[in-house]
């Protein structure tokens, strides 16, 4: 009875499983035949593990079960390096922090998958190997002072060095040197040197200020002296001209008196106050009196 019951149950069970398997196969075929690729990605289409094409963003269809799609990001990525050790040209140790911004060209996603399988693997094999080496090499071409003073140029040189060194399906957009830390002893020496330079510049400015002030004082004194000299010359010239005028007037008067004796007497008369002298010398003469004219 048990054996007979067992034989009769087996066909019944298989008959119910067959439709379920068929439904599962249809369901898998239906939902496994399409895929979507987001904007900012590209899909690498594989058939049994072999690359057969690239899928653009949007809805796509593939053969179920045998085709798969691996998505590769084409957006901009940034990877950071916190503790990069390097020596400057003048043998000053430094710790640098840098970041590299990169992207994968859309037409090279197949190469990314074929060589690296993923973005992370590509970073590990390309960037992580070259960035520390190139930063150290470029940093060694600068002195400690020049790398600080020419930091923008240093960043440009590092970007160029990394771009030239990395060969692969990657596009380096930029390299940012975020920080440069020197040893405490060196930073203190730089601070002391800068303080000394500031003091020297301050002293030079004070000396220049004193020189300008002295020059202004000399200019003012010279201007005052020139003014006094000019005034003295003007006064001397005035006296000279006045003397010449007076001498000329005396000469003219003398010539006139010499030519006219009556004019001499007239001049005396003009100056006589009409009083006779109270005392006379024995041999003296009276002042001129023209009796006829008086009458």
PDB file of N, CA, C and O in Angstrom, residues 48-83:
ATOM      1  N   UNK A  48      28.541  36.249 -22.429  1.00  0.00           N
ATOM      2  CA  UNK A  48      29.327  35.146 -21.881  1.00  0.00           C
ATOM      3  C   UNK A  48      30.731  35.616 -21.477  1.00  0.00           C
ATOM      4  O   UNK A  48      31.724  34.903 -21.657  1.00  0.00           O
ATOM      5  N   UNK A  49      30.810  36.862 -20.936  1.00  0.00           N
ATOM      6  CA  UNK A  49      32.073  37.393 -20.439  1.00  0.00           C
ATOM      7  C   UNK A  49      32.900  38.133 -21.464  1.00  0.00           C
ATOM      8  O   UNK A  49      33.931  38.737 -21.111  1.00  0.00           O
ATOM      9  N   UNK A  50      32.490  38.156 -22.707  1.00  0.00           N
ATOM     10  CA  UNK A  50      33.241  38.825 -23.777  1.00  0.00           C
ATOM     11  C   UNK A  50      32.586  40.160 -24.097  1.00  0.00           C
ATOM     12  O   UNK A  50      31.363  40.267 -24.195  1.00  0.00           O
ATOM     13  N   UNK A  51      33.407  41.197 -24.254  1.00  0.00           N
ATOM     14  CA  UNK A  51      32.877  42.525 -24.585  1.00  0.00           C
ATOM     15  C   UNK A  51      32.357  42.517 -26.013  1.00  0.00           C
ATOM     16  O   UNK A  51      33.086  42.187 -26.961  1.00  0.00           O
ATOM     17  N   UNK A  52      31.096  42.922 -26.149  1.00  0.00           N
ATOM     18  CA  UNK A  52      30.506  42.984 -27.491  1.00  0.00           C
ATOM     19  C   UNK A  52      30.032  44.387 -27.851  1.00  0.00           C
ATOM     20  O   UNK A  52      29.556  44.609 -28.965  1.00  0.00           O
ATOM     21  N   UNK A  53      30.165  45.335 -26.911  1.00  0.00           N
ATOM     22  CA  UNK A  53      29.735  46.686 -27.243  1.00  0.00           C
ATOM     23  C   UNK A  53      29.625  47.570 -26.022  1.00  0.00           C
ATOM     24  O   UNK A  53      29.897  47.152 -24.893  1.00  0.00           O
ATOM     25  N   UNK A  54      29.196  48.801 -26.276  1.00  0.00           N
ATOM     26  CA  UNK A  54      29.031  49.799 -25.217  1.00  0.00           C
ATOM     27  C   UNK A  54      27.594  50.291 -25.222  1.00  0.00           C
ATOM     28  O   UNK A  54      27.022  50.551 -26.295  1.00  0.00           O
ATOM     29  N   UNK A  55      27.024  50.423 -24.065  1.00  0.00           N
ATOM     30  CA  UNK A  55      25.638  50.866 -23.937  1.00  0.00           C
ATOM     31  C   UNK A  55      25.597  52.325 -23.518  1.00  0.00           C
ATOM     32  O   UNK A  55      26.245  52.733 -22.551  1.00  0.00           O
ATOM     33  N   UNK A  56      24.818  53.134 -24.228  1.00  0.00           N
ATOM     34  CA  UNK A  56      24.631  54.545 -23.916  1.00  0.00           C
ATOM     35  C   UNK A  56      23.592  54.696 -22.801  1.00  0.00           C
ATOM     36  O   UNK A  56      22.851  53.762 -22.501  1.00  0.00           O
ATOM     37  N   UNK A  57      23.515  55.887 -22.177  1.00  0.00           N
ATOM     38  CA  UNK A  57      22.497  56.107 -21.139  1.00  0.00           C
ATOM     39  C   UNK A  57      21.086  55.898 -21.690  1.00  0.00           C
ATOM     40  O   UNK A  57      20.781  56.284 -22.820  1.00  0.00           O
ATOM     41  N   UNK A  58      20.232  55.288 -20.870  1.00  0.00           N
ATOM     42  CA  UNK A  58      18.853  55.038 -21.268  1.00  0.00           C
ATOM     43  C   UNK A  58      18.497  53.565 -21.132  1.00  0.00           C
ATOM     44  O   UNK A  58      19.178  52.788 -20.462  1.00  0.00           O
ATOM     45  N   UNK A  59      17.385  53.193 -21.792  1.00  0.00           N
ATOM     46  CA  UNK A  59      16.881  51.816 -21.745  1.00  0.00           C
ATOM     47  C   UNK A  59      17.502  51.003 -22.876  1.00  0.00           C
ATOM     48  O   UNK A  59      17.586  51.462 -24.015  1.00  0.00           O
ATOM     49  N   UNK A  60      17.951  49.779 -22.539  1.00  0.00           N
ATOM     50  CA  UNK A  60      18.529  48.897 -23.545  1.00  0.00           C
ATOM     51  C   UNK A  60      18.044  47.475 -23.364  1.00  0.00           C
ATOM     52  O   UNK A  60      17.494  47.109 -22.315  1.00  0.00           O
ATOM     53  N   UNK A  61      18.260  46.664 -24.402  1.00  0.00           N
ATOM     54  CA  UNK A  61      17.805  45.266 -24.363  1.00  0.00           C
ATOM     55  C   UNK A  61      18.977  44.346 -24.654  1.00  0.00           C
ATOM     56  O   UNK A  61      19.905  44.705 -25.391  1.00  0.00           O
ATOM     57  N   UNK A  62      18.944  43.189 -24.038  1.00  0.00           N
ATOM     58  CA  UNK A  62      20.022  42.222 -24.182  1.00  0.00           C
ATOM     59  C   UNK A  62      19.428  40.825 -24.156  1.00  0.00           C
ATOM     60  O   UNK A  62      18.265  40.602 -23.760  1.00  0.00           O
ATOM     61  N   UNK A  63      20.239  39.910 -24.570  1.00  0.00           N
ATOM     62  CA  UNK A  63      19.799  38.506 -24.533  1.00  0.00           C
ATOM     63  C   UNK A  63      19.814  38.020 -23.094  1.00  0.00           C
ATOM     64  O   UNK A  63      20.819  38.184 -22.393  1.00  0.00           O
ATOM     65  N   UNK A  64      18.740  37.488 -22.632  1.00  0.00           N
ATOM     66  CA  UNK A  64      18.716  37.040 -21.232  1.00  0.00           C
ATOM     67  C   UNK A  64      19.647  35.863 -21.007  1.00  0.00           C
ATOM     68  O   UNK A  64      19.945  35.090 -21.910  1.00  0.00           O
ATOM     69  N   UNK A  65      20.148  35.823 -19.781  1.00  0.00           N
ATOM     70  CA  UNK A  65      20.995  34.740 -19.291  1.00  0.00           C
ATOM     71  C   UNK A  65      22.415  34.768 -19.854  1.00  0.00           C
ATOM     72  O   UNK A  65      23.374  34.496 -19.133  1.00  0.00           O
ATOM     73  N   UNK A  66      22.582  35.140 -21.127  1.00  0.00           N
ATOM     74  CA  UNK A  66      23.936  35.087 -21.704  1.00  0.00           C
ATOM     75  C   UNK A  66      24.590  36.464 -21.786  1.00  0.00           C
ATOM     76  O   UNK A  66      25.804  36.568 -21.912  1.00  0.00           O
ATOM     77  N   UNK A  67      23.791  37.539 -21.738  1.00  0.00           N
ATOM     78  CA  UNK A  67      24.331  38.891 -21.817  1.00  0.00           C
ATOM     79  C   UNK A  67      24.245  39.566 -20.447  1.00  0.00           C
ATOM     80  O   UNK A  67      23.262  39.409 -19.724  1.00  0.00           O
ATOM     81  N   UNK A  68      25.307  40.351 -20.122  1.00  0.00           N
ATOM     82  CA  UNK A  68      25.305  41.155 -18.899  1.00  0.00           C
ATOM     83  C   UNK A  68      25.836  42.542 -19.224  1.00  0.00           C
ATOM     84  O   UNK A  68      26.527  42.743 -20.242  1.00  0.00           O
ATOM     85  N   UNK A  69      25.527  43.508 -18.354  1.00  0.00           N
ATOM     86  CA  UNK A  69      25.970  44.896 -18.551  1.00  0.00           C
ATOM     87  C   UNK A  69      26.698  45.345 -17.290  1.00  0.00           C
ATOM     88  O   UNK A  69      26.145  45.268 -16.184  1.00  0.00           O
ATOM     89  N   UNK A  70      27.944  45.793 -17.480  1.00  0.00           N
ATOM     90  CA  UNK A  70      28.728  46.352 -16.376  1.00  0.00           C
ATOM     91  C   UNK A  70      28.788  47.869 -16.572  1.00  0.00           C
ATOM     92  O   UNK A  70      29.198  48.348 -17.633  1.00  0.00           O
ATOM     93  N   UNK A  71      28.388  48.617 -15.555  1.00  0.00           N
ATOM     94  CA  UNK A  71      28.310  50.074 -15.669  1.00  0.00           C
ATOM     95  C   UNK A  71      29.608  50.717 -15.161  1.00  0.00           C
ATOM     96  O   UNK A  71      30.094  50.391 -14.084  1.00  0.00           O
ATOM     97  N   UNK A  72      30.139  51.635 -15.967  1.00  0.00           N
ATOM     98  CA  UNK A  72      31.366  52.365 -15.644  1.00  0.00           C
ATOM     99  C   UNK A  72      31.031  53.857 -15.580  1.00  0.00           C
ATOM    100  O   UNK A  72      30.463  54.416 -16.527  1.00  0.00           O
ATOM    101  N   UNK A  73      31.385  54.512 -14.490  1.00  0.00           N
ATOM    102  CA  UNK A  73      31.086  55.935 -14.323  1.00  0.00           C
ATOM    103  C   UNK A  73      31.993  56.782 -15.212  1.00  0.00           C
ATOM    104  O   UNK A  73      33.200  56.546 -15.311  1.00  0.00           O
ATOM    105  N   UNK A  74      31.390  57.774 -15.850  1.00  0.00           N
ATOM    106  CA  UNK A  74      32.162  58.748 -16.646  1.00  0.00           C
ATOM    107  C   UNK A  74      32.129  60.139 -15.999  1.00  0.00           C
ATOM    108  O   UNK A  74      32.528  61.125 -16.621  1.00  0.00           O
ATOM    109  N   UNK A  75      31.663  60.207 -14.769  1.00  0.00           N
ATOM    110  CA  UNK A  75      31.615  61.478 -14.064  1.00  0.00           C
ATOM    111  C   UNK A  75      32.998  61.845 -13.525  1.00  0.00           C
ATOM    112  O   UNK A  75      33.942  61.053 -13.566  1.00  0.00           O
ATOM    113  N   UNK A  76      33.093  63.067 -13.016  1.00  0.00           N
ATOM    114  CA  UNK A  76      34.355  63.533 -12.450  1.00  0.00           C
ATOM    115  C   UNK A  76      34.549  62.932 -11.059  1.00  0.00           C
ATOM    116  O   UNK A  76      33.636  62.966 -10.224  1.00  0.00           O
ATOM    117  N   UNK A  77      35.743  62.424 -10.811  1.00  0.00           N
ATOM    118  CA  UNK A  77      36.079  61.816  -9.525  1.00  0.00           C
ATOM    119  C   UNK A  77      37.278  62.534  -8.918  1.00  0.00           C
ATOM    120  O   UNK A  77      38.115  63.084  -9.637  1.00  0.00           O
ATOM    121  N   UNK A  78      37.354  62.496  -7.600  1.00  0.00           N
ATOM    122  CA  UNK A  78      38.493  63.085  -6.888  1.00  0.00           C
ATOM    123  C   UNK A  78      39.001  62.098  -5.860  1.00  0.00           C
ATOM    124  O   UNK A  78      38.216  61.553  -5.073  1.00  0.00           O
ATOM    125  N   UNK A  79      40.294  61.877  -5.908  1.00  0.00           N
ATOM    126  CA  UNK A  79      40.921  61.022  -4.907  1.00  0.00           C
ATOM    127  C   UNK A  79      41.983  61.811  -4.165  1.00  0.00           C
ATOM    128  O   UNK A  79      42.697  62.618  -4.773  1.00  0.00           O
ATOM    129  N   UNK A  80      42.063  61.624  -2.853  1.00  0.00           N
ATOM    130  CA  UNK A  80      42.942  62.439  -2.011  1.00  0.00           C
ATOM    131  C   UNK A  80      44.104  61.616  -1.482  1.00  0.00           C
ATOM    132  O   UNK A  80      43.984  60.401  -1.247  1.00  0.00           O
ATOM    133  N   UNK A  81      45.222  62.347  -1.253  1.00  0.00           N
ATOM    134  CA  UNK A  81      46.432  61.739  -0.692  1.00  0.00           C
ATOM    135  C   UNK A  81      46.866  62.623   0.477  1.00  0.00           C
ATOM    136  O   UNK A  81      47.256  63.771   0.281  1.00  0.00           O
ATOM    137  N   UNK A  82      46.792  62.072   1.676  1.00  0.00           N
ATOM    138  CA  UNK A  82      46.938  62.874   2.886  1.00  0.00           C
ATOM    139  C   UNK A  82      48.376  63.011   3.368  1.00  0.00           C
ATOM    140  O   UNK A  82      48.738  64.029   3.933  1.00  0.00           O
ATOM    141  N   UNK A  83      49.209  62.004   3.196  1.00  0.00           N
ATOM    142  CA  UNK A  83      50.538  61.999   3.803  1.00  0.00           C
ATOM    143  C   UNK A  83      51.599  61.698   2.744  1.00  0.00           C
ATOM    144  O   UNK A  83      52.175  60.602   2.716  1.00  0.00           O
TER     145      UNK A  83
END
